[in-house]
Amino acid sequence: MAEEVIIVLAPGFEEIEAVTIIDVLRRGGVAISSAGLEGREVGGAHGITIQADTTLESLGEQLFSGVILPGGMGGTSNLLNSEEVLALVKRHSQAGRVVAAICAAPWVLAKAQLLAGRQATIYPGLEEKLGPDTAKMEAAVVEDGQLITSQGPATAMDFALALVSRFAGAAKAREVARGLLAQQDS
């Protein structure tokens, strides 16, 4: 089965994170679609508007291979306040699917009660938002089972490559990294 992934764009999302993730996954052959939280036209944190492929509402109960949440404080606040988003990440986690978040967005995973007893990272200074029962890591990207978290805009490339590795394999991730002139440890 081909991997199909969804990235949720909320008003105020961090543009570097969202566009990097979408671009790198597509380069890796991963089918990724964007879903706007409040409609198809979504304004980012720095005045860049993106036309999402679909809306979160139109997805219904559909399951994907993974759900990705970009950060940005405005975007994260909107994600945190959405019962649809909380239900989406819970449903995917319970189904054993990848749930990934970057920057401030791991806070959403904590609110959805997905981080207790797990390892995660978040934008520096927001560690307390991960909850008392989460092992707070300082790494750029942290993978704990089907849960993948990252720290912020500058780690978006590493995060996206980790996602390509997860969905399309390590060899494909290395190939994409070489083409992008990105550093790869493996």
CSV table of N, CA and C in Angstrom, one decimal, residues 21-179:
chain,number,residue,atom,x,y,z
A,21,ILE,N,8.4,20.3,4.9
A,21,ILE,CA,7.8,18.9,5.1
A,21,ILE,C,7.1,18.5,3.8
A,22,ILE,N,6.2,19.3,3.3
A,22,ILE,CA,5.5,18.9,2.1
A,22,ILE,C,6.4,18.7,0.9
A,23,ASP,N,7.4,19.6,0.7
A,23,ASP,CA,8.3,19.5,-0.4
A,23,ASP,C,9.2,18.2,-0.3
A,24,VAL,N,9.8,18.0,0.9
A,24,VAL,CA,10.7,16.9,1.0
A,24,VAL,C,10.0,15.6,0.9
A,25,LEU,N,8.8,15.5,1.5
A,25,LEU,CA,8.1,14.2,1.4
A,25,LEU,C,7.7,13.9,0.0
A,26,ARG,N,7.3,14.9,-0.8
A,26,ARG,CA,7.0,14.7,-2.2
A,26,ARG,C,8.2,14.3,-3.0
A,27,ARG,N,9.3,14.9,-2.7
A,27,ARG,CA,10.6,14.5,-3.3
A,27,ARG,C,10.9,13.0,-3.0
A,28,GLY,N,10.5,12.6,-1.8
A,28,GLY,CA,10.7,11.2,-1.4
A,28,GLY,C,9.7,10.2,-1.9
A,29,GLY,N,8.7,10.7,-2.7
A,29,GLY,CA,7.7,9.9,-3.3
A,29,GLY,C,6.6,9.5,-2.3
A,30,VAL,N,6.5,10.3,-1.2
A,30,VAL,CA,5.4,10.1,-0.3
A,30,VAL,C,4.2,11.0,-0.6
A,31,ALA,N,3.0,10.4,-0.8
A,31,ALA,CA,1.8,11.1,-1.1
A,31,ALA,C,1.4,11.9,0.2
A,32,ILE,N,1.6,13.2,0.1
A,32,ILE,CA,1.2,14.1,1.3
A,32,ILE,C,0.2,15.1,0.8
A,33,SER,N,-0.8,15.3,1.5
A,33,SER,CA,-1.8,16.3,1.2
A,33,SER,C,-1.9,17.3,2.4
A,34,SER,N,-2.3,18.5,2.1
A,34,SER,CA,-2.4,19.5,3.2
A,34,SER,C,-3.9,19.7,3.4
A,35,ALA,N,-4.3,19.8,4.7
A,35,ALA,CA,-5.7,20.0,5.1
A,35,ALA,C,-5.8,21.3,5.9
A,36,GLY,N,-6.5,22.3,5.5
A,36,GLY,CA,-6.7,23.5,6.2
A,36,GLY,C,-7.7,23.3,7.4
A,37,LEU,N,-7.3,23.8,8.5
A,37,LEU,CA,-8.2,23.7,9.7
A,37,LEU,C,-9.5,24.5,9.5
A,38,GLU,N,-9.4,25.7,9.0
A,38,GLU,CA,-10.6,26.5,8.9
A,38,GLU,C,-11.0,26.8,7.5
A,39,GLY,N,-10.5,26.1,6.5
A,39,GLY,CA,-10.8,26.4,5.1
A,39,GLY,C,-9.5,26.1,4.3
A,40,ARG,N,-9.7,26.2,3.0
A,40,ARG,CA,-8.5,25.8,2.1
A,40,ARG,C,-7.5,26.9,2.1
A,41,GLU,N,-7.8,28.2,2.2
A,41,GLU,CA,-6.8,29.3,2.2
A,41,GLU,C,-6.4,29.5,3.6
A,42,VAL,N,-5.1,29.3,3.9
A,42,VAL,CA,-4.6,29.4,5.2
A,42,VAL,C,-3.4,30.3,5.3
A,43,GLY,N,-3.5,31.3,6.2
A,43,GLY,CA,-2.4,32.3,6.3
A,43,GLY,C,-1.4,31.8,7.4
A,44,GLY,N,-0.1,31.9,7.0
A,44,GLY,CA,0.9,31.5,7.9
A,44,GLY,C,1.3,32.6,8.9
A,45,ALA,N,2.3,32.3,9.8
A,45,ALA,CA,2.7,33.2,10.8
A,45,ALA,C,3.5,34.5,10.2
A,46,HIS,N,4.0,34.4,9.0
A,46,HIS,CA,4.8,35.4,8.5
A,46,HIS,C,4.2,36.0,7.2
A,47,GLY,N,2.9,35.9,7.1
A,47,GLY,CA,2.2,36.6,6.0
A,47,GLY,C,2.2,35.8,4.7
A,48,ILE,N,2.6,34.6,4.7
A,48,ILE,CA,2.5,33.7,3.5
A,48,ILE,C,1.2,32.9,3.6
A,49,THR,N,0.4,33.0,2.5
A,49,THR,CA,-0.8,32.2,2.5
A,49,THR,C,-0.7,31.0,1.6
A,50,ILE,N,-1.1,29.9,2.0
A,50,ILE,CA,-1.0,28.7,1.3
A,50,ILE,C,-2.5,28.2,1.0
A,51,GLN,N,-2.6,27.7,-0.2
A,51,GLN,CA,-3.9,27.0,-0.6
A,51,GLN,C,-3.8,25.5,-0.3
A,52,ALA,N,-4.5,25.1,0.8
A,52,ALA,CA,-4.4,23.7,1.2
A,52,ALA,C,-5.1,22.8,0.1
A,53,ASP,N,-4.8,21.6,0.1
A,53,ASP,CA,-5.4,20.6,-0.9
A,53,ASP,C,-6.8,20.3,-0.5
A,54,THR,N,-7.2,20.4,0.8
A,54,THR,CA,-8.5,20.0,1.2
A,54,THR,C,-8.7,20.7,2.6
A,55,THR,N,-9.8,20.4,3.2
A,55,THR,CA,-10.1,20.9,4.6
A,55,THR,C,-10.1,19.7,5.5
A,56,LEU,N,-9.8,20.0,6.8
A,56,LEU,CA,-9.9,19.0,7.8
A,56,LEU,C,-11.3,18.4,7.9
A,57,GLU,N,-12.3,19.2,7.8
A,57,GLU,CA,-13.6,18.8,7.9
A,57,GLU,C,-14.0,17.8,6.9
A,58,SER,N,-13.5,17.9,5.6
A,58,SER,CA,-13.8,17.0,4.5
A,58,SER,C,-13.2,15.7,4.7
A,59,LEU,N,-12.2,15.5,5.6
A,59,LEU,CA,-11.6,14.2,5.7
A,59,LEU,C,-12.4,13.2,6.5
A,60,GLY,N,-13.4,13.7,7.3
A,60,GLY,CA,-14.2,12.8,8.0
A,60,GLY,C,-13.4,11.9,9.0
A,61,GLU,N,-13.6,10.6,9.0
A,61,GLU,CA,-12.9,9.6,9.8
A,61,GLU,C,-11.8,8.9,9.1
A,62,GLN,N,-11.4,9.4,7.9
A,62,GLN,CA,-10.4,8.7,7.1
A,62,GLN,C,-9.1,8.6,7.9
A,63,LEU,N,-8.5,7.4,7.8
A,63,LEU,CA,-7.2,7.1,8.4
A,63,LEU,C,-6.1,7.3,7.3
A,64,PHE,N,-5.0,7.9,7.7
A,64,PHE,CA,-3.8,8.0,6.9
A,64,PHE,C,-2.6,7.3,7.5
A,65,SER,N,-1.6,7.1,6.7
A,65,SER,CA,-0.4,6.5,7.2
A,65,SER,C,0.3,7.4,8.3
A,66,GLY,N,0.0,8.7,8.2
A,66,GLY,CA,0.5,9.6,9.3
A,66,GLY,C,-0.2,10.9,9.2
A,67,VAL,N,-0.1,11.6,10.4
A,67,VAL,CA,-0.6,12.9,10.6
A,67,VAL,C,0.5,13.8,11.0
A,68,ILE,N,0.7,15.0,10.4
A,68,ILE,CA,1.8,15.8,10.8
A,68,ILE,C,1.3,17.2,11.1
A,69,LEU,N,1.8,17.8,12.2
A,69,LEU,CA,1.4,19.1,12.7
A,69,LEU,C,2.6,20.0,12.7
A,70,PRO,N,2.6,21.0,11.8
A,70,PRO,CA,3.6,22.1,11.9
A,70,PRO,C,3.3,23.0,13.1
A,71,GLY,N,4.4,23.7,13.5
A,71,GLY,CA,4.2,24.6,14.6
A,71,GLY,C,3.9,26.0,14.3
A,72,GLY,N,4.6,26.9,14.9
A,72,GLY,CA,4.2,28.4,14.9
A,72,GLY,C,3.3,28.6,16.1
A,73,MET,N,3.5,29.6,16.9
A,73,MET,CA,2.7,29.8,18.1
A,73,MET,C,1.2,30.0,17.7
A,74,GLY,N,0.9,30.8,16.7
A,74,GLY,CA,-0.5,31.0,16.3
A,74,GLY,C,-1.1,29.8,15.8
A,75,GLY,N,-0.4,29.1,15.0
A,75,GLY,CA,-0.9,27.8,14.5
A,75,GLY,C,-1.1,26.8,15.5
A,76,THR,N,-0.2,26.7,16.5
A,76,THR,CA,-0.3,25.7,17.6
A,76,THR,C,-1.5,26.1,18.4
A,77,SER,N,-1.7,27.4,18.7
A,77,SER,CA,-2.8,27.8,19.5
A,77,SER,C,-4.1,27.3,18.9
A,78,ASN,N,-4.2,27.5,17.6
A,78,ASN,CA,-5.4,27.1,16.8
A,78,ASN,C,-5.6,25.6,16.8
A,79,LEU,N,-4.5,24.8,16.7
A,79,LEU,CA,-4.5,23.4,16.8
A,79,LEU,C,-5.0,22.9,18.2
A,80,LEU,N,-4.4,23.6,19.2
A,80,LEU,CA,-4.8,23.2,20.6
A,80,LEU,C,-6.3,23.4,20.9
A,81,ASN,N,-6.9,24.4,20.2
A,81,ASN,CA,-8.3,24.7,20.5
A,81,ASN,C,-9.2,24.0,19.6
A,82,SER,N,-8.7,23.0,18.8
A,82,SER,CA,-9.6,22.3,17.9
A,82,SER,C,-9.8,20.8,18.3
A,83,GLU,N,-11.1,20.6,18.7
A,83,GLU,CA,-11.4,19.2,19.1
A,83,GLU,C,-11.2,18.2,17.9
A,84,GLU,N,-11.4,18.7,16.7
A,84,GLU,CA,-11.2,17.9,15.5
A,84,GLU,C,-9.8,17.4,15.4
A,85,VAL,N,-8.8,18.3,15.7
A,85,VAL,CA,-7.4,18.0,15.6
A,85,VAL,C,-7.0,17.0,16.7
A,86,LEU,N,-7.5,17.3,17.9
A,86,LEU,CA,-7.2,16.4,19.0
A,86,LEU,C,-7.8,15.0,18.7
A,87,ALA,N,-9.0,14.9,18.2
A,87,ALA,CA,-9.6,13.6,17.8
A,87,ALA,C,-8.8,12.9,16.7
A,88,LEU,N,-8.3,13.7,15.8
A,88,LEU,CA,-7.5,13.2,14.6
A,88,LEU,C,-6.2,12.5,15.1
A,89,VAL,N,-5.5,13.2,16.0
A,89,VAL,CA,-4.2,12.6,16.4
A,89,VAL,C,-4.4,11.4,17.3
A,90,LYS,N,-5.5,11.5,18.2
A,90,LYS,CA,-5.8,10.3,19.0
A,90,LYS,C,-6.2,9.1,18.2
A,91,ARG,N,-7.0,9.3,17.2
A,91,ARG,CA,-7.5,8.2,16.3
A,91,ARG,C,-6.3,7.6,15.6
A,92,HIS,N,-5.4,8.4,15.1
A,92,HIS,CA,-4.2,7.9,14.4
A,92,HIS,C,-3.3,7.2,15.3
A,93,SER,N,-3.1,7.7,16.5
A,93,SER,CA,-2.2,7.1,17.5
A,93,SER,C,-2.8,5.7,17.9
A,94,GLN,N,-4.1,5.7,18.2
A,94,GLN,CA,-4.7,4.4,18.6
A,94,GLN,C,-4.7,3.4,17.5
A,95,ALA,N,-4.6,3.8,16.2
A,95,ALA,CA,-4.6,2.9,15.1
A,95,ALA,C,-3.1,2.5,14.7
A,96,GLY,N,-2.1,3.0,15.5
A,96,GLY,CA,-0.7,2.6,15.3
A,96,GLY,C,-0.1,3.4,14.1
A,97,ARG,N,-0.7,4.5,13.7
A,97,ARG,CA,-0.2,5.3,12.6
A,97,ARG,C,0.8,6.3,13.2
A,98,VAL,N,1.7,6.8,12.3
A,98,VAL,CA,2.6,7.9,12.7
A,98,VAL,C,1.9,9.2,13.0
A,99,VAL,N,2.3,9.7,14.1
A,99,VAL,CA,1.8,11.0,14.5
A,99,VAL,C,3.1,11.9,14.8
A,100,ALA,N,3.2,13.0,14.0
A,100,ALA,CA,4.4,13.8,14.1
A,100,ALA,C,4.1,15.3,14.3
A,101,ALA,N,4.9,15.9,15.1
A,101,ALA,CA,4.7,17.4,15.3
A,101,ALA,C,6.1,18.0,15.5
A,102,ILE,N,6.1,19.3,15.1
A,102,ILE,CA,7.4,20.1,15.2
A,102,ILE,C,7.1,21.4,15.8
A,103,CYS,N,8.1,22.0,16.4
A,103,CYS,CA,8.1,23.3,17.0
A,103,CYS,C,7.3,23.3,18.3
A,104,ALA,N,6.3,24.1,18.3
A,104,ALA,CA,5.4,24.2,19.5
A,104,ALA,C,4.3,23.1,19.4
A,105,ALA,N,4.1,22.5,18.2
A,105,ALA,CA,3.0,21.6,18.0
A,105,ALA,C,3.0,20.3,18.9
A,106,PRO,N,4.2,19.8,19.3
A,106,PRO,CA,4.1,18.7,20.3
A,106,PRO,C,3.2,18.9,21.5
A,107,TRP,N,3.0,20.2,21.8
A,107,TRP,CA,2.1,20.5,22.9
A,107,TRP,C,0.7,20.0,22.6
A,108,VAL,N,0.3,20.0,21.4
A,108,VAL,CA,-1.0,19.4,21.0
A,108,VAL,C,-1.0,17.9,21.3
A,109,LEU,N,0.1,17.2,21.1
A,109,LEU,CA,0.1,15.8,21.4
A,109,LEU,C,0.0,15.6,22.9
A,110,ALA,N,0.6,16.5,23.7
A,110,ALA,CA,0.5,16.4,25.1
A,110,ALA,C,-0.9,16.6,25.5
A,111,LYS,N,-1.6,17.6,25.0
A,111,LYS,CA,-3.0,17.8,25.3
A,111,LYS,C,-3.9,16.7,24.9
A,112,ALA,N,-3.5,16.0,23.8
A,112,ALA,CA,-4.3,14.8,23.4
A,112,ALA,C,-3.9,13.5,24.2
A,113,GLN,N,-3.0,13.7,25.2
A,113,GLN,CA,-2.6,12.7,26.1
A,113,GLN,C,-1.9,11.5,25.4
A,114,LEU,N,-1.0,11.9,24.5
A,114,LEU,CA,-0.2,10.9,23.7
A,114,LEU,C,1.2,10.8,24.2
A,115,LEU,N,1.6,11.7,25.1
A,115,LEU,CA,3.1,11.7,25.4
A,115,LEU,C,3.5,11.1,26.8
A,116,ALA,N,2.5,10.8,27.6
A,116,ALA,CA,2.9,10.2,28.9
A,116,ALA,C,3.7,8.9,28.7
A,117,GLY,N,4.8,8.9,29.4
A,117,GLY,CA,5.7,7.7,29.3
A,117,GLY,C,6.5,7.6,28.0
A,118,ARG,N,6.5,8.7,27.2
A,118,ARG,CA,7.2,8.7,25.9
A,118,ARG,C,8.3,9.7,26.0
A,119,GLN,N,9.2,9.7,24.9
A,119,GLN,CA,10.2,10.7,24.7
A,119,GLN,C,9.7,11.6,23.6
A,120,ALA,N,10.0,12.9,23.8
A,120,ALA,CA,9.6,13.9,22.8
A,120,ALA,C,10.5,15.1,23.0
A,121,THR,N,10.4,16.0,21.9
A,121,THR,CA,11.1,17.3,22.0
A,121,THR,C,10.1,18.3,21.5
A,122,ILE,N,10.5,19.6,21.8
A,122,ILE,CA,9.6,20.7,21.5
A,122,ILE,C,10.5,21.9,21.4
A,123,TYR,N,9.9,23.0,20.9
A,123,TYR,CA,10.7,24.3,20.8
A,123,TYR,C,11.3,24.6,22.1
A,124,PRO,N,12.6,24.9,22.2
A,124,PRO,CA,13.3,25.2,23.5
A,124,PRO,C,12.5,26.3,24.3
A,125,GLY,N,12.3,26.0,25.5
A,125,GLY,CA,11.6,26.9,26.4
A,125,GLY,C,10.2,26.5,26.7
A,126,LEU,N,9.7,25.6,25.9
A,126,LEU,CA,8.3,25.1,26.0
A,126,LEU,C,8.2,23.7,26.6
A,127,GLU,N,9.4,23.2,27.1
A,127,GLU,CA,9.4,21.8,27.6
A,127,GLU,C,8.3,21.4,28.6
A,128,GLU,N,8.0,22.4,29.5
A,128,GLU,CA,6.9,22.0,30.5
A,128,GLU,C,5.6,21.7,29.8
A,129,LYS,N,5.4,22.2,28.6
A,129,LYS,CA,4.1,21.9,27.9
A,129,LYS,C,4.0,20.4,27.5
A,130,LEU,N,5.1,19.7,27.5
A,130,LEU,CA,5.1,18.3,27.2
A,130,LEU,C,4.5,17.4,28.3
A,131,GLY,N,4.3,18.0,29.5
A,131,GLY,CA,3.7,17.3,30.6
A,131,GLY,C,4.8,16.6,31.5
A,132,PRO,N,4.4,16.3,32.7
A,132,PRO,CA,5.3,15.8,33.7
A,132,PRO,C,5.8,14.4,33.5
A,133,ASP,N,5.0,13.6,32.7
A,133,ASP,CA,5.4,12.2,32.5
A,133,ASP,C,6.1,12.0,31.2
A,134,THR,N,6.5,13.0,30.5
A,134,THR,CA,7.2,12.9,29.2
A,134,THR,C,8.7,13.1,29.4
A,135,ALA,N,9.5,12.2,28.8
A,135,ALA,CA,11.0,12.4,28.9
A,135,ALA,C,11.3,13.4,27.8
A,136,LYS,N,11.8,14.6,28.3
A,136,LYS,CA,12.0,15.7,27.5
A,136,LYS,C,13.5,15.6,26.9
A,137,MET,N,13.6,15.5,25.6
A,137,MET,CA,14.8,15.3,24.9
A,137,MET,C,15.3,16.6,24.3
A,138,GLU,N,16.6,16.8,24.1
A,138,GLU,CA,17.1,18.0,23.5
A,138,GLU,C,17.5,17.8,22.0
A,139,ALA,N,17.3,16.6,21.5
A,139,ALA,CA,17.7,16.3,20.1
A,139,ALA,C,16.8,17.1,19.1
A,140,ALA,N,17.3,17.3,17.9
A,140,ALA,CA,16.6,18.0,16.9
A,140,ALA,C,15.3,17.2,16.5
A,141,VAL,N,15.5,15.9,16.4
A,141,VAL,CA,14.3,15.0,16.1
A,141,VAL,C,14.3,13.9,17.0
A,142,VAL,N,13.2,13.5,17.6
A,142,VAL,CA,13.0,12.4,18.5
A,142,VAL,C,12.0,11.5,17.9
A,143,GLU,N,12.4,10.2,17.8
A,143,GLU,CA,11.4,9.2,17.4
A,143,GLU,C,11.2,8.2,18.5
A,144,ASP,N,10.0,8.0,18.9
A,144,ASP,CA,9.6,7.1,19.9
A,144,ASP,C,8.4,6.3,19.4
A,145,GLY,N,8.8,5.1,18.8
A,145,GLY,CA,7.7,4.3,18.2
A,145,GLY,C,7.1,5.1,17.0
A,146,GLN,N,5.8,5.2,17.0
A,146,GLN,CA,5.1,5.9,15.9
A,146,GLN,C,5.0,7.4,16.1
A,147,LEU,N,5.6,7.9,17.2
A,147,LEU,CA,5.6,9.3,17.6
A,147,LEU,C,6.9,10.0,17.1
A,148,ILE,N,6.8,11.0,16.3
A,148,ILE,CA,8.0,11.8,15.9
A,148,ILE,C,7.8,13.2,16.2
A,149,THR,N,8.8,13.8,16.9
A,149,THR,CA,8.7,15.2,17.3
A,149,THR,C,10.0,15.9,16.9
A,150,SER,N,10.0,17.2,16.7
A,150,SER,CA,11.1,18.0,16.4
A,150,SER,C,11.0,19.4,17.0
A,151,GLN,N,12.1,20.2,16.9
A,151,GLN,CA,12.2,21.4,17.7
A,151,GLN,C,11.7,22.7,17.0
A,152,GLY,N,11.9,22.9,15.7
A,152,GLY,CA,11.6,24.1,15.1
A,152,GLY,C,12.0,24.3,13.7
A,153,PRO,N,11.9,25.6,13.2
A,153,PRO,CA,12.2,25.9,11.8
A,153,PRO,C,13.5,25.3,11.3
A,154,ALA,N,14.6,25.5,12.1
A,154,ALA,CA,15.9,25.1,11.6
A,154,ALA,C,16.0,23.5,11.6
A,155,THR,N,15.2,22.8,12.3
A,155,THR,CA,15.2,21.4,12.3
A,155,THR,C,14.2,20.8,11.3
A,156,ALA,N,13.5,21.6,10.6
A,156,ALA,CA,12.5,21.1,9.7
A,156,ALA,C,13.0,20.1,8.6
A,157,MET,N,14.2,20.4,8.1
A,157,MET,CA,14.8,19.5,7.1
A,157,MET,C,15.1,18.1,7.7
A,158,ASP,N,15.7,18.1,8.9
A,158,ASP,CA,16.0,16.8,9.5
A,158,ASP,C,14.7,16.1,9.8
A,159,PHE,N,13.7,16.8,10.3
A,159,PHE,CA,12.4,16.2,10.6
A,159,PHE,C,11.8,15.6,9.4
A,160,ALA,N,11.8,16.4,8.3
A,160,ALA,CA,11.2,15.9,7.0
A,160,ALA,C,11.9,14.7,6.5
A,161,LEU,N,13.3,14.7,6.6
A,161,LEU,CA,14.0,13.5,6.1
A,161,LEU,C,13.7,12.3,7.0
A,162,ALA,N,13.6,12.5,8.3
A,162,ALA,CA,13.2,11.4,9.2
A,162,ALA,C,11.8,10.8,8.8
A,163,LEU,N,10.9,11.7,8.4
A,163,LEU,CA,9.6,11.3,7.9
A,163,LEU,C,9.7,10.5,6.6
A,164,VAL,N,10.6,11.0,5.7
A,164,VAL,CA,10.8,10.2,4.4
A,164,VAL,C,11.3,8.8,4.7
A,165,SER,N,12.3,8.8,5.6
A,165,SER,CA,12.9,7.5,6.0
A,165,SER,C,11.8,6.6,6.6
A,166,ARG,N,10.9,7.1,7.4
A,166,ARG,CA,9.8,6.3,8.0
A,166,ARG,C,8.8,5.8,6.9
A,167,PHE,N,8.5,6.6,6.0
A,167,PHE,CA,7.4,6.3,5.0
A,167,PHE,C,8.0,5.7,3.7
A,168,ALA,N,9.2,6.0,3.3
A,168,ALA,CA,9.7,5.5,2.1
A,168,ALA,C,11.0,4.8,2.2
A,169,GLY,N,11.6,4.7,3.4
A,169,GLY,CA,12.8,3.9,3.6
A,169,GLY,C,14.0,4.8,3.7
A,170,ALA,N,15.0,4.3,4.4
A,170,ALA,CA,16.3,5.0,4.7
A,170,ALA,C,17.0,5.3,3.4
A,171,ALA,N,17.0,4.4,2.5
A,171,ALA,CA,17.7,4.6,1.2
A,171,ALA,C,17.1,5.8,0.4
A,172,LYS,N,15.8,5.9,0.4
A,172,LYS,CA,15.1,7.0,-0.2
A,172,LYS,C,15.5,8.3,0.5
A,173,ALA,N,15.5,8.3,1.8
A,173,ALA,CA,15.8,9.5,2.6
A,173,ALA,C,17.2,10.0,2.3
A,174,ARG,N,18.2,9.0,2.2
A,174,ARG,CA,19.6,9.4,1.8
A,174,ARG,C,19.6,10.0,0.4
A,175,GLU,N,18.9,9.4,-0.5
A,175,GLU,CA,18.9,9.9,-1.9
A,175,GLU,C,18.3,11.3,-1.9
A,176,VAL,N,17.2,11.6,-1.2
A,176,VAL,CA,16.6,12.9,-1.2
A,176,VAL,C,17.6,13.9,-0.5
A,177,ALA,N,18.2,13.5,0.6
A,177,ALA,CA,19.2,14.3,1.3
A,177,ALA,C,20.3,14.7,0.4
A,178,ARG,N,20.8,13.7,-0.4
A,178,ARG,CA,22.0,14.0,-1.3
A,178,ARG,C,21.5,15.1,-2.3
A,179,GLY,N,20.3,14.9,-2.9
A,179,GLY,CA,19.8,15.9,-3.9
A,179,GLY,C,19.6,17.3,-3.3
